[in-house]
């Protein structure tokens, strides 16, 4: 019996309609984006550098060139 989960196998291939569309920058890293945006609105960009960098790191991890 295998201990692999369905998530670890990867996307299905060869089945029509299961291919993923490329991720758009506006939709990537919603968790870090929301926290960053709220911080910038409430405190100003200068006070949120750590959250800005965390969002950039997340975007880079997904393959975006920032």
mmCIF file as gemmi writes it, N, C-alpha and C atoms, coordinates in Angstrom:
data_model
loop_
_atom_site.group_PDB
_atom_site.id
_atom_site.type_symbol
_atom_site.label_atom_id
_atom_site.label_alt_id
_atom_site.label_comp_id
_atom_site.label_asym_id
_atom_site.label_entity_id
_atom_site.label_seq_id
_atom_site.pdbx_PDB_ins_code
_atom_site.Cartn_x
_atom_site.Cartn_y
_atom_site.Cartn_z
_atom_site.occupancy
_atom_site.B_iso_or_equiv
_atom_site.pdbx_formal_charge
_atom_site.auth_seq_id
_atom_site.auth_asym_id
_atom_site.pdbx_PDB_model_num
ATOM 1 N N . UNK Axp A 1 ? 0.842 -1.173 0 1 0 ? 1 A 1
ATOM 2 C CA . UNK Axp A 1 ? 0 0 0 1 0 ? 1 A 1
ATOM 3 C C . UNK Axp A 1 ? 0.891 1.241 0 1 0 ? 1 A 1
ATOM 4 N N . UNK Axp A 2 ? 0.58 2.213 -0.846 1 0 ? 2 A 1
ATOM 5 C CA . UNK Axp A 2 ? 1.369 3.426 -0.981 1 0 ? 2 A 1
ATOM 6 C C . UNK Axp A 2 ? 0.943 4.463 0.045 1 0 ? 2 A 1
ATOM 7 N N . UNK Axp A 3 ? 1.913 5.256 0.503 1 0 ? 3 A 1
ATOM 8 C CA . UNK Axp A 3 ? 1.591 6.296 1.475 1 0 ? 3 A 1
ATOM 9 C C . UNK Axp A 3 ? 1.496 7.673 0.816 1 0 ? 3 A 1
ATOM 10 N N . UNK Axp A 4 ? 1.505 7.731 -0.519 1 0 ? 4 A 1
ATOM 11 C CA . UNK Axp A 4 ? 1.418 9.007 -1.217 1 0 ? 4 A 1
ATOM 12 C C . UNK Axp A 4 ? -0.022 9.498 -1.239 1 0 ? 4 A 1
ATOM 13 N N . UNK Axp A 5 ? -0.194 10.785 -1.028 1 0 ? 5 A 1
ATOM 14 C CA . UNK Axp A 5 ? -1.529 11.362 -1.111 1 0 ? 5 A 1
ATOM 15 C C . UNK Axp A 5 ? -1.78 11.851 -2.526 1 0 ? 5 A 1
ATOM 16 N N . UNK Axp A 6 ? -3.011 12.16 -2.843 1 0 ? 6 A 1
ATOM 17 C CA . UNK Axp A 6 ? -3.351 12.656 -4.167 1 0 ? 6 A 1
ATOM 18 C C . UNK Axp A 6 ? -2.654 13.976 -4.442 1 0 ? 6 A 1
ATOM 19 N N . UNK Axp A 7 ? -2.446 14.787 -3.421 1 0 ? 7 A 1
ATOM 20 C CA . UNK Axp A 7 ? -1.791 16.089 -3.607 1 0 ? 7 A 1
ATOM 21 C C . UNK Axp A 7 ? -0.323 15.931 -3.967 1 0 ? 7 A 1
ATOM 22 N N . UNK Axp A 8 ? 0.317 14.858 -3.508 1 0 ? 8 A 1
ATOM 23 C CA . UNK Axp A 8 ? 1.737 14.691 -3.787 1 0 ? 8 A 1
ATOM 24 C C . UNK Axp A 8 ? 1.996 14.111 -5.167 1 0 ? 8 A 1
ATOM 25 N N . UNK Axp A 9 ? 0.99 13.596 -5.819 1 0 ? 9 A 1
ATOM 26 C CA . UNK Axp A 9 ? 1.151 12.997 -7.139 1 0 ? 9 A 1
ATOM 27 C C . UNK Axp A 9 ? 1.29 14.066 -8.205 1 0 ? 9 A 1
ATOM 28 N N . UNK Axp A 10 ? 0.638 15.204 -8.041 1 0 ? 10 A 1
ATOM 29 C CA . UNK Axp A 10 ? 0.727 16.294 -8.999 1 0 ? 10 A 1
ATOM 30 C C . UNK Axp A 10 ? -0.529 16.387 -9.826 1 0 ? 10 A 1
ATOM 31 N N . UNK Axp A 11 ? -0.53 17.338 -10.783 1 0 ? 11 A 1
ATOM 32 C CA . UNK Axp A 11 ? -1.732 17.552 -11.587 1 0 ? 11 A 1
ATOM 33 C C . UNK Axp A 11 ? -1.986 16.397 -12.542 1 0 ? 11 A 1
ATOM 34 N N . UNK Axp A 12 ? -3.25 16.196 -12.865 1 0 ? 12 A 1
ATOM 35 C CA . UNK Axp A 12 ? -3.615 15.18 -13.837 1 0 ? 12 A 1
ATOM 36 C C . UNK Axp A 12 ? -3.228 15.65 -15.221 1 0 ? 12 A 1
ATOM 37 N N . UNK Axp A 13 ? -2.762 14.736 -16.047 1 0 ? 13 A 1
ATOM 38 C CA . UNK Axp A 13 ? -2.374 15.11 -17.398 1 0 ? 13 A 1
ATOM 39 C C . UNK Axp A 13 ? -3.122 14.243 -18.38 1 0 ? 13 A 1
ATOM 40 N N . UNK Axp A 14 ? -3.391 14.806 -19.529 1 0 ? 14 A 1
ATOM 41 C CA . UNK Axp A 14 ? -4.032 14.042 -20.581 1 0 ? 14 A 1
ATOM 42 C C . UNK Axp A 14 ? -5.544 14.007 -20.482 1 0 ? 14 A 1
ATOM 43 N N . UNK Axp A 15 ? -6.096 14.575 -19.435 1 0 ? 15 A 1
ATOM 44 C CA . UNK Axp A 15 ? -7.542 14.622 -19.294 1 0 ? 15 A 1
ATOM 45 C C . UNK Axp A 15 ? -7.98 16.045 -19.627 1 0 ? 15 A 1
ATOM 46 N N . UNK Axp A 16 ? -8.862 16.155 -20.573 1 0 ? 16 A 1
ATOM 47 C CA . UNK Axp A 16 ? -9.291 17.469 -21.036 1 0 ? 16 A 1
ATOM 48 C C . UNK Axp A 16 ? -9.899 18.283 -19.902 1 0 ? 16 A 1
ATOM 49 N N . UNK Axp A 17 ? -9.496 19.565 -19.799 1 0 ? 17 A 1
ATOM 50 C CA . UNK Axp A 17 ? -10.061 20.463 -18.819 1 0 ? 17 A 1
ATOM 51 C C . UNK Axp A 17 ? -9.372 20.453 -17.469 1 0 ? 17 A 1
ATOM 52 N N . UNK Axp A 18 ? -8.298 19.688 -17.29 1 0 ? 18 A 1
ATOM 53 C CA . UNK Axp A 18 ? -7.636 19.653 -16.001 1 0 ? 18 A 1
ATOM 54 C C . UNK Axp A 18 ? -6.338 20.45 -15.985 1 0 ? 18 A 1
ATOM 55 N N . UNK Axp A 19 ? -5.947 21.044 -17.113 1 0 ? 19 A 1
ATOM 56 C CA . UNK Axp A 19 ? -4.72 21.825 -17.141 1 0 ? 19 A 1
ATOM 57 C C . UNK Axp A 19 ? -4.948 23.147 -16.43 1 0 ? 19 A 1
ATOM 58 N N . UNK Axp A 20 ? -3.935 23.56 -15.65 1 0 ? 20 A 1
ATOM 59 C CA . UNK Axp A 20 ? -4.037 24.806 -14.916 1 0 ? 20 A 1
ATOM 60 C C . UNK Axp A 20 ? -3.603 25.97 -15.795 1 0 ? 20 A 1
ATOM 61 N N . UNK Axp A 21 ? -4.281 27.105 -15.628 1 0 ? 21 A 1
ATOM 62 C CA . UNK Axp A 21 ? -3.875 28.331 -16.294 1 0 ? 21 A 1
ATOM 63 C C . UNK Axp A 21 ? -2.743 28.931 -15.478 1 0 ? 21 A 1
ATOM 64 N N . UNK Axp A 22 ? -1.861 29.697 -16.121 1 0 ? 22 A 1
ATOM 65 C CA . UNK Axp A 22 ? -0.774 30.324 -15.359 1 0 ? 22 A 1
ATOM 66 C C . UNK Axp A 22 ? -1.32 31.257 -14.282 1 0 ? 22 A 1
ATOM 67 N N . UNK Axp A 23 ? -0.651 31.28 -13.165 1 0 ? 23 A 1
ATOM 68 C CA . UNK Axp A 23 ? -1.059 32.13 -12.051 1 0 ? 23 A 1
ATOM 69 C C . UNK Axp A 23 ? -0.728 33.585 -12.368 1 0 ? 23 A 1
ATOM 70 N N . UNK Axp A 24 ? -1.687 34.457 -12.163 1 0 ? 24 A 1
ATOM 71 C CA . UNK Axp A 24 ? -1.49 35.883 -12.404 1 0 ? 24 A 1
ATOM 72 C C . UNK Axp A 24 ? -0.921 36.521 -11.131 1 0 ? 24 A 1
ATOM 73 N N . UNK Axp A 25 ? -0.062 37.527 -11.282 1 0 ? 25 A 1
ATOM 74 C CA . UNK Axp A 25 ? 0.519 38.18 -10.098 1 0 ? 25 A 1
ATOM 75 C C . UNK Axp A 25 ? -0.528 38.732 -9.145 1 0 ? 25 A 1
ATOM 76 N N . UNK Axp A 26 ? -1.642 39.197 -9.674 1 0 ? 26 A 1
ATOM 77 C CA . UNK Axp A 26 ? -2.676 39.771 -8.803 1 0 ? 26 A 1
ATOM 78 C C . UNK Axp A 26 ? -3.331 38.727 -7.907 1 0 ? 26 A 1
ATOM 79 N N . UNK Axp A 27 ? -3.24 37.461 -8.282 1 0 ? 27 A 1
ATOM 80 C CA . UNK Axp A 27 ? -3.908 36.397 -7.535 1 0 ? 27 A 1
ATOM 81 C C . UNK Axp A 27 ? -2.948 35.572 -6.681 1 0 ? 27 A 1
ATOM 82 N N . UNK Axp A 28 ? -1.657 35.85 -6.816 1 0 ? 28 A 1
ATOM 83 C CA . UNK Axp A 28 ? -0.654 35.073 -6.085 1 0 ? 28 A 1
ATOM 84 C C . UNK Axp A 28 ? -0.514 35.585 -4.648 1 0 ? 28 A 1
ATOM 85 N N . UNK Axp A 29 ? -0.26 34.707 -3.741 1 0 ? 29 A 1
ATOM 86 C CA . UNK Axp A 29 ? 0.031 35.022 -2.335 1 0 ? 29 A 1
ATOM 87 C C . UNK Axp A 29 ? -1.025 35.918 -1.683 1 0 ? 29 A 1
ATOM 88 N N . UNK Axp A 30 ? -2.275 35.525 -1.715 1 0 ? 30 A 1
ATOM 89 C CA . UNK Axp A 30 ? -3.321 36.394 -1.155 1 0 ? 30 A 1
ATOM 90 C C . UNK Axp A 30 ? -3.159 36.661 0.339 1 0 ? 30 A 1
ATOM 91 N N . UNK Axp A 31 ? -2.575 35.714 1.076 1 0 ? 31 A 1
ATOM 92 C CA . UNK Axp A 31 ? -2.42 35.901 2.521 1 0 ? 31 A 1
ATOM 93 C C . UNK Axp A 31 ? -1.458 37.039 2.824 1 0 ? 31 A 1
ATOM 94 N N . UNK Axp A 32 ? -0.289 37.023 2.182 1 0 ? 32 A 1
ATOM 95 C CA . UNK Axp A 32 ? 0.694 38.073 2.451 1 0 ? 32 A 1
ATOM 96 C C . UNK Axp A 32 ? 0.281 39.396 1.813 1 0 ? 32 A 1
ATOM 97 N N . UNK Axp A 33 ? -0.413 39.319 0.699 1 0 ? 33 A 1
ATOM 98 C CA . UNK Axp A 33 ? -0.852 40.541 0.013 1 0 ? 33 A 1
ATOM 99 C C . UNK Axp A 33 ? -1.854 41.323 0.859 1 0 ? 33 A 1
ATOM 100 N N . UNK Axp A 34 ? -2.823 40.627 1.431 1 0 ? 34 A 1
ATOM 101 C CA . UNK Axp A 34 ? -3.858 41.298 2.221 1 0 ? 34 A 1
ATOM 102 C C . UNK Axp A 34 ? -3.263 41.976 3.449 1 0 ? 34 A 1
ATOM 103 N N . UNK Axp A 35 ? -2.411 41.275 4.177 1 0 ? 35 A 1
ATOM 104 C CA . UNK Axp A 35 ? -1.795 41.826 5.381 1 0 ? 35 A 1
ATOM 105 C C . UNK Axp A 35 ? -0.916 43.024 5.022 1 0 ? 35 A 1
ATOM 106 N N . UNK Axp A 36 ? -0.165 42.894 3.939 1 0 ? 36 A 1
ATOM 107 C CA . UNK Axp A 36 ? 0.684 43.991 3.469 1 0 ? 36 A 1
ATOM 108 C C . UNK Axp A 36 ? -0.148 45.222 3.133 1 0 ? 36 A 1
ATOM 109 N N . UNK Axp A 37 ? -1.215 45.032 2.375 1 0 ? 37 A 1
ATOM 110 C CA . UNK Axp A 37 ? -2.051 46.151 1.946 1 0 ? 37 A 1
ATOM 111 C C . UNK Axp A 37 ? -2.708 46.866 3.125 1 0 ? 37 A 1
ATOM 112 N N . UNK Axp A 38 ? -3.22 46.101 4.082 1 0 ? 38 A 1
ATOM 113 C CA . UNK Axp A 38 ? -3.847 46.698 5.267 1 0 ? 38 A 1
ATOM 114 C C . UNK Axp A 38 ? -2.821 47.52 6.04 1 0 ? 38 A 1
ATOM 115 N N . UNK Axp A 39 ? -1.634 46.981 6.196 1 0 ? 39 A 1
ATOM 116 C CA . UNK Axp A 39 ? -0.574 47.688 6.915 1 0 ? 39 A 1
ATOM 117 C C . UNK Axp A 39 ? -0.226 48.998 6.214 1 0 ? 39 A 1
ATOM 118 N N . UNK Axp A 40 ? -0.059 48.955 4.895 1 0 ? 40 A 1
ATOM 119 C CA . UNK Axp A 40 ? 0.297 50.163 4.144 1 0 ? 40 A 1
ATOM 120 C C . UNK Axp A 40 ? -0.795 51.22 4.278 1 0 ? 40 A 1
ATOM 121 N N . UNK Axp A 41 ? -2.039 50.813 4.201 1 0 ? 41 A 1
ATOM 122 C CA . UNK Axp A 41 ? -3.149 51.766 4.309 1 0 ? 41 A 1
ATOM 123 C C . UNK Axp A 41 ? -3.205 52.387 5.703 1 0 ? 41 A 1
ATOM 124 N N . UNK Axp A 42 ? -3.016 51.555 6.724 1 0 ? 42 A 1
ATOM 125 C CA . UNK Axp A 42 ? -3.162 52.045 8.096 1 0 ? 42 A 1
ATOM 126 C C . UNK Axp A 42 ? -1.929 52.758 8.631 1 0 ? 42 A 1
ATOM 127 N N . UNK Axp A 43 ? -0.728 52.29 8.238 1 0 ? 43 A 1
ATOM 128 C CA . UNK Axp A 43 ? 0.496 52.804 8.855 1 0 ? 43 A 1
ATOM 129 C C . UNK Axp A 43 ? 1.459 53.483 7.893 1 0 ? 43 A 1
ATOM 130 N N . UNK Axp A 44 ? 1.271 53.284 6.605 1 0 ? 44 A 1
ATOM 131 C CA . UNK Axp A 44 ? 2.2 53.848 5.63 1 0 ? 44 A 1
ATOM 132 C C . UNK Axp A 44 ? 3.26 52.833 5.231 1 0 ? 44 A 1
ATOM 133 N N . UNK Axp A 45 ? 3.738 52.989 4.02 1 0 ? 45 A 1
ATOM 134 C CA . UNK Axp A 45 ? 4.688 52.035 3.444 1 0 ? 45 A 1
ATOM 135 C C . UNK Axp A 45 ? 5.964 51.883 4.28 1 0 ? 45 A 1
ATOM 136 N N . UNK Axp A 46 ? 6.448 52.974 4.838 1 0 ? 46 A 1
ATOM 137 C CA . UNK Axp A 46 ? 7.705 52.952 5.608 1 0 ? 46 A 1
ATOM 138 C C . UNK Axp A 46 ? 7.629 52.033 6.819 1 0 ? 46 A 1
ATOM 139 N N . UNK Axp A 47 ? 6.446 51.859 7.367 1 0 ? 47 A 1
ATOM 140 C CA . UNK Axp A 47 ? 6.259 51.047 8.578 1 0 ? 47 A 1
ATOM 141 C C . UNK Axp A 47 ? 6.001 49.57 8.281 1 0 ? 47 A 1
ATOM 142 N N . UNK Axp A 48 ? 5.946 49.208 7.007 1 0 ? 48 A 1
ATOM 143 C CA . UNK Axp A 48 ? 5.536 47.85 6.646 1 0 ? 48 A 1
ATOM 144 C C . UNK Axp A 48 ? 6.58 47.107 5.81 1 0 ? 48 A 1
ATOM 145 N N . UNK Axp A 49 ? 7.823 47.485 5.932 1 0 ? 49 A 1
ATOM 146 C CA . UNK Axp A 49 ? 8.855 46.887 5.073 1 0 ? 49 A 1
ATOM 147 C C . UNK Axp A 49 ? 8.967 45.377 5.262 1 0 ? 49 A 1
ATOM 148 N N . UNK Axp A 50 ? 8.792 44.899 6.499 1 0 ? 50 A 1
ATOM 149 C CA . UNK Axp A 50 ? 8.884 43.456 6.726 1 0 ? 50 A 1
ATOM 150 C C . UNK Axp A 50 ? 7.766 42.697 6.01 1 0 ? 50 A 1
ATOM 151 N N . UNK Axp A 51 ? 6.56 43.263 6.003 1 0 ? 51 A 1
ATOM 152 C CA . UNK Axp A 51 ? 5.435 42.618 5.32 1 0 ? 51 A 1
ATOM 153 C C . UNK Axp A 51 ? 5.575 42.719 3.798 1 0 ? 51 A 1
ATOM 154 N N . UNK Axp A 52 ? 6.121 43.825 3.329 1 0 ? 52 A 1
ATOM 155 C CA . UNK Axp A 52 ? 6.368 43.986 1.899 1 0 ? 52 A 1
ATOM 156 C C . UNK Axp A 52 ? 7.384 42.949 1.43 1 0 ? 52 A 1
ATOM 157 N N . UNK Axp A 53 ? 8.447 42.774 2.198 1 0 ? 53 A 1
ATOM 158 C CA . UNK Axp A 53 ? 9.479 41.787 1.834 1 0 ? 53 A 1
ATOM 159 C C . UNK Axp A 53 ? 8.924 40.366 1.911 1 0 ? 53 A 1
ATOM 160 N N . UNK Axp A 54 ? 8.066 40.078 2.875 1 0 ? 54 A 1
ATOM 161 C CA . UNK Axp A 54 ? 7.466 38.751 2.981 1 0 ? 54 A 1
ATOM 162 C C . UNK Axp A 54 ? 6.619 38.448 1.744 1 0 ? 54 A 1
ATOM 163 N N . UNK Axp A 55 ? 5.889 39.447 1.266 1 0 ? 55 A 1
ATOM 164 C CA . UNK Axp A 55 ? 5.075 39.256 0.057 1 0 ? 55 A 1
ATOM 165 C C . UNK Axp A 55 ? 5.977 39.058 -1.158 1 0 ? 55 A 1
ATOM 166 N N . UNK Axp A 56 ? 7.04 39.825 -1.258 1 0 ? 56 A 1
ATOM 167 C CA . UNK Axp A 56 ? 7.988 39.655 -2.37 1 0 ? 56 A 1
ATOM 168 C C . UNK Axp A 56 ? 8.6 38.253 -2.342 1 0 ? 56 A 1
ATOM 169 N N . UNK Axp A 57 ? 8.965 37.772 -1.161 1 0 ? 57 A 1
ATOM 170 C CA . UNK Axp A 57 ? 9.529 36.422 -1.027 1 0 ? 57 A 1
ATOM 171 C C . UNK Axp A 57 ? 8.537 35.366 -1.499 1 0 ? 57 A 1
ATOM 172 N N . UNK Axp A 58 ? 7.273 35.539 -1.134 1 0 ? 58 A 1
ATOM 173 C CA . UNK Axp A 58 ? 6.231 34.606 -1.556 1 0 ? 58 A 1
ATOM 174 C C . UNK Axp A 58 ? 6.102 34.616 -3.083 1 0 ? 58 A 1
ATOM 175 N N . UNK Axp A 59 ? 6.095 35.794 -3.672 1 0 ? 59 A 1
ATOM 176 C CA . UNK Axp A 59 ? 5.978 35.917 -5.117 1 0 ? 59 A 1
ATOM 177 C C . UNK Axp A 59 ? 7.178 35.267 -5.826 1 0 ? 59 A 1
ATOM 178 N N . UNK Axp A 60 ? 8.372 35.505 -5.305 1 0 ? 60 A 1
ATOM 179 C CA . UNK Axp A 60 ? 9.575 34.901 -5.88 1 0 ? 60 A 1
ATOM 180 C C . UNK Axp A 60 ? 9.509 33.377 -5.793 1 0 ? 60 A 1
ATOM 181 N N . UNK Axp A 61 ? 8.997 32.87 -4.68 1 0 ? 61 A 1
ATOM 182 C CA . UNK Axp A 61 ? 8.899 31.423 -4.494 1 0 ? 61 A 1
ATOM 183 C C . UNK Axp A 61 ? 7.973 30.789 -5.53 1 0 ? 61 A 1
ATOM 184 N N . UNK Axp A 62 ? 7.022 31.564 -6.035 1 0 ? 62 A 1
ATOM 185 C CA . UNK Axp A 62 ? 6.104 31.073 -7.066 1 0 ? 62 A 1
ATOM 186 C C . UNK Axp A 62 ? 6.636 31.301 -8.464 1 0 ? 62 A 1
ATOM 187 N N . UNK Axp A 63 ? 7.84 31.886 -8.567 1 0 ? 63 A 1
ATOM 188 C CA . UNK Axp A 63 ? 8.467 32.049 -9.874 1 0 ? 63 A 1
ATOM 189 C C . UNK Axp A 63 ? 8.344 33.427 -10.492 1 0 ? 63 A 1
ATOM 190 N N . UNK Axp A 64 ? 7.763 34.379 -9.773 1 0 ? 64 A 1
ATOM 191 C CA . UNK Axp A 64 ? 7.655 35.737 -10.31 1 0 ? 64 A 1
ATOM 192 C C . UNK Axp A 64 ? 8.988 36.448 -10.101 1 0 ? 64 A 1
ATOM 193 N N . UNK Axp A 65 ? 9.372 37.251 -11.088 1 0 ? 65 A 1
ATOM 194 C CA . UNK Axp A 65 ? 10.616 38.006 -10.987 1 0 ? 65 A 1
ATOM 195 C C . UNK Axp A 65 ? 10.3 39.378 -10.434 1 0 ? 65 A 1
ATOM 196 N N . UNK Axp A 66 ? 10.672 39.593 -9.168 1 0 ? 66 A 1
ATOM 197 C CA . UNK Axp A 66 ? 10.379 40.844 -8.478 1 0 ? 66 A 1
ATOM 198 C C . UNK Axp A 66 ? 11.683 41.54 -8.161 1 0 ? 66 A 1
